């Protein structure tokens, strides 16, 4: 079966711009989470959605937002990009929550210049 | 708050050597524990998990036992292969609470032929 699909794979944006990343979870998975991975901070939790509702949010500024659609697909948006937002953004899906283990996508590599 | 500490490496071994990557955690209650692996250019893959004390997770020759008394979840493999070269992440998740995975910093393993 198809895995978690993230688009695009690579993005280059300029400071001050905004960006939208997309994630299609495994069919039937209703929980979608987003993580930011950087060399300095490692893997940090952004937010988690279940059935279109945000259940949890990490310690990121309000410039980071997300949503989930009725088909479980999810998007995250970052507004007013800063250089420090350069990172690998990973999406993960699960049937109902992380205790079952998450399946991660290959990520979107965002570079802010 | 919750945290995970793992040996950062890098770890370099010869093929067929024994592998141990130490992982300890700080958390309230009884979290679930995971090992994820990340191959170059890819997202994370779930390697194994344990959801309660004394559980042993195992997969592809890797094992880890949930030790509540020492708050540890060390990863072991008896005989590593070149194909095991990757970055390994230890993580915890609270059951029934926040769906936030808390990751260690990761340990890069290189196996030489």
CSV table of N, CA and C in Angstrom, one decimal, chain B:
chain,number,residue,atom,x,y,z
B,1,UNK,N,9.9,18.6,32.1
B,1,UNK,CA,9.2,18.0,31.0
B,1,UNK,C,9.9,16.7,30.6
B,2,UNK,N,9.2,16.0,29.7
B,2,UNK,CA,9.7,14.7,29.2
B,2,UNK,C,11.0,14.9,28.4
B,3,UNK,N,11.9,14.0,28.5
B,3,UNK,CA,13.1,14.1,27.7
B,3,UNK,C,13.7,12.7,27.5
B,4,UNK,N,14.5,12.6,26.4
B,4,UNK,CA,15.2,11.3,26.0
B,4,UNK,C,16.6,11.7,25.8
B,5,UNK,N,17.5,10.9,26.4
B,5,UNK,CA,18.9,11.0,26.2
B,5,UNK,C,19.5,9.8,25.6
B,6,UNK,N,20.2,9.9,24.5
B,6,UNK,CA,20.9,8.8,23.9
B,6,UNK,C,22.3,9.2,23.5
B,7,UNK,N,23.2,8.1,23.5
B,7,UNK,CA,24.5,8.4,23.1
B,7,UNK,C,24.5,9.0,21.7
B,8,UNK,N,25.3,10.1,21.5
B,8,UNK,CA,25.2,10.8,20.2
B,8,UNK,C,26.1,10.2,19.1
B,9,UNK,N,27.1,9.5,19.5
B,9,UNK,CA,28.0,9.0,18.5
B,9,UNK,C,28.8,10.0,17.9
B,10,UNK,N,29.3,9.9,16.6
B,10,UNK,CA,28.9,8.7,15.8
B,10,UNK,C,29.6,7.4,16.3
B,11,UNK,N,28.9,6.3,15.9
B,11,UNK,CA,29.4,5.0,16.3
B,11,UNK,C,29.9,4.3,15.0
B,12,UNK,N,31.1,3.8,15.0
B,12,UNK,CA,31.6,3.1,13.8
B,12,UNK,C,32.0,1.7,14.2
B,13,UNK,N,31.4,0.7,13.5
B,13,UNK,CA,31.7,-0.7,13.8
B,13,UNK,C,32.1,-1.4,12.5
B,14,UNK,N,32.7,-2.6,12.7
B,14,UNK,CA,32.9,-3.5,11.6
B,14,UNK,C,31.8,-4.4,11.5
B,15,UNK,N,31.6,-4.9,10.3
B,15,UNK,CA,30.5,-5.9,10.0
B,15,UNK,C,30.6,-7.0,11.0
B,16,UNK,N,29.5,-7.5,11.5
B,16,UNK,CA,29.3,-8.6,12.4
B,16,UNK,C,29.6,-8.3,13.8
B,17,UNK,N,30.0,-7.0,14.1
B,17,UNK,CA,30.2,-6.6,15.5
B,17,UNK,C,28.9,-6.5,16.2
B,18,UNK,N,29.0,-6.4,17.6
B,18,UNK,CA,27.8,-6.3,18.5
B,18,UNK,C,27.5,-4.8,18.6
B,19,UNK,N,26.2,-4.4,18.6
B,19,UNK,CA,25.8,-3.1,18.7
B,19,UNK,C,25.0,-2.8,19.9
B,20,UNK,N,25.4,-1.8,20.7
B,20,UNK,CA,24.5,-1.2,21.7
B,20,UNK,C,24.5,0.3,21.6
B,21,UNK,N,23.2,0.8,21.6
B,21,UNK,CA,23.0,2.2,21.6
B,21,UNK,C,22.2,2.5,22.9
B,22,UNK,N,22.8,3.3,23.8
B,22,UNK,CA,22.1,3.5,25.1
B,22,UNK,C,21.0,4.6,24.9
B,23,UNK,N,19.9,4.4,25.6
B,23,UNK,CA,18.8,5.4,25.7
B,23,UNK,C,18.2,5.4,27.1
B,24,UNK,N,18.2,6.6,27.7
B,24,UNK,CA,17.5,6.7,28.9
B,24,UNK,C,16.4,7.8,28.8
B,25,UNK,N,15.4,7.8,29.6
B,25,UNK,CA,14.3,8.8,29.5
B,25,UNK,C,13.9,9.3,30.8
B,26,UNK,N,13.3,10.5,30.8
B,26,UNK,CA,12.7,11.1,32.0
B,26,UNK,C,11.3,11.4,31.6
B,27,UNK,N,10.3,10.9,32.3
B,27,UNK,CA,8.9,11.1,32.0
B,27,UNK,C,8.1,10.8,33.3
B,28,UNK,N,7.0,11.4,33.4
B,28,UNK,CA,6.0,11.0,34.4
B,28,UNK,C,5.2,9.8,33.9
B,29,UNK,N,4.7,9.0,34.8
B,29,UNK,CA,3.8,7.9,34.3
B,29,UNK,C,4.6,6.9,33.6
B,30,UNK,N,3.8,6.3,32.6
B,30,UNK,CA,4.3,5.1,31.9
B,30,UNK,C,4.2,5.3,30.4
B,31,UNK,N,5.3,5.9,29.8
B,31,UNK,CA,5.2,6.2,28.4
B,31,UNK,C,5.4,4.9,27.6
B,32,UNK,N,5.1,5.0,26.3
B,32,UNK,CA,5.5,4.0,25.4
B,32,UNK,C,6.9,4.4,24.8
B,33,UNK,N,7.7,3.4,24.5
B,33,UNK,CA,9.1,3.7,24.0
B,33,UNK,C,9.3,3.1,22.6
B,34,UNK,N,10.0,3.9,21.8
B,34,UNK,CA,10.2,3.5,20.4
B,34,UNK,C,11.7,3.7,20.0
B,35,UNK,N,12.1,2.9,19.0
B,35,UNK,CA,13.3,3.2,18.2
B,35,UNK,C,12.9,3.4,16.8
B,36,UNK,N,13.3,4.5,16.2
B,36,UNK,CA,13.1,4.8,14.8
B,36,UNK,C,14.4,4.9,14.1
B,37,UNK,N,14.5,4.6,12.9
B,37,UNK,CA,15.7,4.6,12.1
B,37,UNK,C,15.5,5.5,10.9
B,38,UNK,N,16.5,6.2,10.6
B,38,UNK,CA,16.5,7.1,9.4
B,38,UNK,C,17.7,6.9,8.5
B,39,UNK,N,17.3,6.4,7.3
B,39,UNK,CA,18.4,6.2,6.3
B,39,UNK,C,18.6,7.5,5.5
B,40,UNK,N,19.8,7.7,4.9
B,40,UNK,CA,20.1,8.9,4.2
B,40,UNK,C,19.0,9.3,3.2
B,41,UNK,N,18.5,10.6,3.3
B,41,UNK,CA,17.6,11.1,2.4
B,41,UNK,C,16.2,10.6,2.6
B,42,UNK,N,15.9,9.9,3.6
B,42,UNK,CA,14.6,9.4,3.9
B,42,UNK,C,14.0,9.9,5.2
B,43,UNK,N,12.7,9.6,5.4
B,43,UNK,CA,12.0,9.9,6.6
B,43,UNK,C,12.4,8.8,7.7
B,44,UNK,N,11.7,8.8,8.8
B,44,UNK,CA,11.9,7.9,9.8
B,44,UNK,C,11.1,6.6,9.6
B,45,UNK,N,11.7,5.5,10.0
B,45,UNK,CA,10.9,4.2,10.0
B,45,UNK,C,10.9,3.7,11.4
B,46,UNK,N,9.7,3.2,11.8
B,46,UNK,CA,9.6,2.5,13.1
B,46,UNK,C,10.4,1.2,13.1
B,47,UNK,N,11.3,1.1,14.0
B,47,UNK,CA,12.1,-0.1,14.1
B,47,UNK,C,11.5,-1.1,15.1
B,48,UNK,N,11.2,-0.6,16.3
B,48,UNK,CA,10.6,-1.5,17.3
B,48,UNK,C,10.0,-0.6,18.4
B,49,UNK,N,9.1,-1.2,19.2
B,49,UNK,CA,8.5,-0.4,20.2
B,49,UNK,C,8.2,-1.3,21.4
B,50,UNK,N,7.9,-0.7,22.6
B,50,UNK,CA,7.5,-1.4,23.8
B,50,UNK,C,6.5,-0.5,24.5
B,51,UNK,N,5.4,-1.0,25.0
B,51,UNK,CA,4.4,-0.1,25.6
B,51,UNK,C,4.3,-0.3,27.1
B,52,UNK,N,5.0,-1.2,27.7
B,52,UNK,CA,4.9,-1.3,29.2
B,52,UNK,C,6.2,-1.9,29.7
B,53,UNK,N,6.4,-1.8,31.0
B,53,UNK,CA,7.6,-2.2,31.6
B,53,UNK,C,7.9,-3.7,31.4
B,54,UNK,N,9.1,-4.0,31.1
B,54,UNK,CA,9.6,-5.4,30.9
B,54,UNK,C,9.3,-5.9,29.5
B,55,UNK,N,8.5,-5.2,28.7
B,55,UNK,CA,8.3,-5.6,27.3
B,55,UNK,C,9.6,-5.5,26.5
B,56,UNK,N,9.7,-6.5,25.6
B,56,UNK,CA,10.9,-6.5,24.7
B,56,UNK,C,10.4,-6.3,23.3
B,57,UNK,N,10.8,-5.2,22.7
B,57,UNK,CA,10.5,-5.0,21.3
B,57,UNK,C,11.6,-5.6,20.4
B,58,UNK,N,11.3,-6.2,19.3
B,58,UNK,CA,12.3,-6.8,18.4
B,58,UNK,C,11.9,-6.7,17.0
B,59,UNK,N,12.9,-6.6,16.1
B,59,UNK,CA,12.6,-6.5,14.7
B,59,UNK,C,13.9,-6.5,13.9
B,60,UNK,N,14.0,-7.3,12.9
B,60,UNK,CA,15.2,-7.3,12.0
B,60,UNK,C,16.5,-7.6,12.8
B,61,UNK,N,16.4,-8.4,13.8
B,61,UNK,CA,17.6,-8.7,14.6
B,61,UNK,C,17.9,-7.7,15.7
B,62,UNK,N,17.2,-6.5,15.7
B,62,UNK,CA,17.4,-5.5,16.8
B,62,UNK,C,16.4,-5.9,17.9
B,63,UNK,N,16.9,-5.5,19.2
B,63,UNK,CA,16.1,-5.7,20.3
B,63,UNK,C,16.2,-4.6,21.3
B,64,UNK,N,15.2,-4.3,22.1
B,64,UNK,CA,15.3,-3.3,23.2
B,64,UNK,C,14.3,-3.7,24.2
B,65,UNK,N,14.7,-3.6,25.5
B,65,UNK,CA,13.8,-4.0,26.6
B,65,UNK,C,13.5,-2.8,27.4
B,66,UNK,N,12.2,-2.6,27.7
B,66,UNK,CA,11.7,-1.4,28.5
B,66,UNK,C,12.0,-1.7,30.0
B,67,UNK,N,13.0,-1.0,30.5
B,67,UNK,CA,13.4,-1.1,31.9
B,67,UNK,C,12.9,0.1,32.7
B,68,UNK,N,11.9,-0.1,33.5
B,68,UNK,CA,11.3,1.0,34.2
B,68,UNK,C,12.2,1.4,35.4
B,69,UNK,N,12.9,0.4,36.0
B,69,UNK,CA,13.7,0.7,37.2
B,69,UNK,C,14.9,1.5,36.9
B,70,UNK,N,15.4,1.4,35.6
B,70,UNK,CA,16.6,2.2,35.2
B,70,UNK,C,16.2,3.2,34.2
B,71,UNK,N,14.9,3.4,33.9
B,71,UNK,CA,14.3,4.3,32.9
B,71,UNK,C,15.2,4.2,31.6
B,72,UNK,N,15.3,3.0,31.1
B,72,UNK,CA,16.2,2.8,29.9
B,72,UNK,C,15.5,2.0,28.9
B,73,UNK,N,16.0,2.1,27.6
B,73,UNK,CA,15.5,1.3,26.5
B,73,UNK,C,16.6,1.2,25.5
B,74,UNK,N,17.6,0.5,25.9
B,74,UNK,CA,18.9,0.4,25.1
B,74,UNK,C,18.6,-0.5,23.8
B,75,UNK,N,19.2,-0.1,22.7
B,75,UNK,CA,19.0,-0.9,21.5
B,75,UNK,C,20.2,-1.8,21.3
B,76,UNK,N,20.0,-3.0,20.9
B,76,UNK,CA,21.1,-4.0,20.7
B,76,UNK,C,20.8,-4.8,19.5
B,77,UNK,N,22.0,-5.2,18.9
B,77,UNK,CA,21.9,-6.1,17.7
B,77,UNK,C,23.2,-7.0,17.8
B,78,UNK,N,23.1,-8.3,17.7
B,78,UNK,CA,24.2,-9.2,17.8
B,78,UNK,C,25.2,-9.1,16.7
B,79,UNK,N,24.8,-8.8,15.5
B,79,UNK,CA,25.8,-8.9,14.4
B,79,UNK,C,25.3,-7.8,13.4
B,80,UNK,N,25.9,-6.7,13.3
B,80,UNK,CA,25.5,-5.6,12.4
B,80,UNK,C,26.0,-5.9,11.0
B,81,UNK,N,25.2,-5.3,10.0
B,81,UNK,CA,25.6,-5.4,8.6
B,81,UNK,C,25.8,-4.0,8.1
B,82,UNK,N,26.5,-3.9,6.9
B,82,UNK,CA,26.7,-2.6,6.3
B,82,UNK,C,25.4,-1.9,6.1
B,83,UNK,N,24.3,-2.7,5.7
B,83,UNK,CA,23.0,-2.1,5.5
B,83,UNK,C,22.4,-1.5,6.7
B,84,UNK,N,22.9,-1.7,7.9
B,84,UNK,CA,22.4,-1.1,9.1
B,84,UNK,C,22.9,0.3,9.3
B,85,UNK,N,23.8,0.8,8.5
B,85,UNK,CA,24.3,2.1,8.6
B,85,UNK,C,23.1,3.1,8.4
B,86,UNK,N,22.9,4.0,9.4
B,86,UNK,CA,21.8,4.9,9.5
B,86,UNK,C,21.9,5.7,10.8
B,87,UNK,N,20.9,6.6,10.9
B,87,UNK,CA,20.8,7.3,12.2
B,87,UNK,C,19.6,6.7,13.0
B,88,UNK,N,19.8,6.4,14.3
B,88,UNK,CA,18.9,5.8,15.1
B,88,UNK,C,18.4,6.7,16.2
B,89,UNK,N,17.0,6.8,16.3
B,89,UNK,CA,16.4,7.7,17.3
B,89,UNK,C,15.6,6.9,18.3
B,90,UNK,N,15.8,7.2,19.6
B,90,UNK,CA,15.0,6.7,20.6
B,90,UNK,C,13.9,7.8,20.9
B,91,UNK,N,12.7,7.3,21.2
B,91,UNK,CA,11.6,8.3,21.4
B,91,UNK,C,10.6,7.7,22.4
B,92,UNK,N,9.9,8.6,23.1
B,92,UNK,CA,8.8,8.2,24.0
B,92,UNK,C,7.5,8.9,23.7
B,93,UNK,N,6.4,8.3,24.1
B,93,UNK,CA,5.1,8.9,23.8
B,93,UNK,C,4.2,8.5,25.0
B,94,UNK,N,3.5,9.5,25.5
B,94,UNK,CA,2.6,9.2,26.6
B,94,UNK,C,1.3,8.6,26.1
B,95,UNK,N,0.9,7.5,26.6
B,95,UNK,CA,-0.3,6.8,26.2
B,95,UNK,C,-1.5,7.6,26.7
B,96,UNK,N,-2.5,7.8,25.9
B,96,UNK,CA,-3.8,8.5,26.3
B,96,UNK,C,-3.6,9.9,26.6
B,97,UNK,N,-2.5,10.5,26.3
B,97,UNK,CA,-2.3,11.9,26.5
B,97,UNK,C,-1.9,12.6,25.3
B,98,UNK,N,-0.9,13.5,25.4
B,98,UNK,CA,-0.4,14.2,24.2
B,98,UNK,C,0.1,13.2,23.2
B,99,UNK,N,-0.3,13.4,21.9
B,99,UNK,CA,0.3,12.6,20.9
B,99,UNK,C,1.6,13.1,20.3
B,100,UNK,N,2.4,13.5,21.2
B,100,UNK,CA,3.7,14.1,20.8
B,100,UNK,C,4.8,13.1,21.1
B,101,UNK,N,5.5,12.7,20.1
B,101,UNK,CA,6.7,11.9,20.3
B,101,UNK,C,7.9,12.9,20.7
B,102,UNK,N,8.6,12.5,21.8
B,102,UNK,CA,9.8,13.2,22.2
B,102,UNK,C,11.0,12.3,21.8
B,103,UNK,N,11.8,12.9,21.0
B,103,UNK,CA,13.0,12.2,20.4
B,103,UNK,C,14.3,12.5,21.1
B,104,UNK,N,15.2,11.6,21.2
B,104,UNK,CA,16.6,11.8,21.5
B,104,UNK,C,17.2,12.5,20.3
B,105,UNK,N,18.5,12.9,20.4
B,105,UNK,CA,19.2,13.6,19.4
B,105,UNK,C,19.6,12.7,18.2
B,106,UNK,N,19.5,11.4,18.4
B,106,UNK,CA,19.9,10.5,17.3
B,106,UNK,C,21.4,10.1,17.4
B,107,UNK,N,21.6,8.8,17.0
B,107,UNK,CA,22.9,8.3,17.0
B,107,UNK,C,23.3,7.8,15.6
B,108,UNK,N,24.3,8.3,15.0
B,108,UNK,CA,24.7,7.9,13.6
B,108,UNK,C,25.6,6.6,13.7
B,109,UNK,N,25.1,5.6,13.0
B,109,UNK,CA,25.9,4.3,13.0
B,109,UNK,C,26.5,4.1,11.6
B,110,UNK,N,27.7,3.9,11.6
B,110,UNK,CA,28.4,3.5,10.3
B,110,UNK,C,29.0,2.1,10.5
B,111,UNK,N,28.6,1.2,9.6
B,111,UNK,CA,29.2,-0.2,9.6
B,111,UNK,C,30.1,-0.4,8.4
B,112,UNK,N,31.3,-0.7,8.7
B,112,UNK,CA,32.3,-0.9,7.6
B,112,UNK,C,32.4,-2.4,7.3
B,113,UNK,N,32.6,-2.7,6.0
B,113,UNK,CA,32.8,-4.1,5.6
B,113,UNK,C,34.0,-4.7,6.1
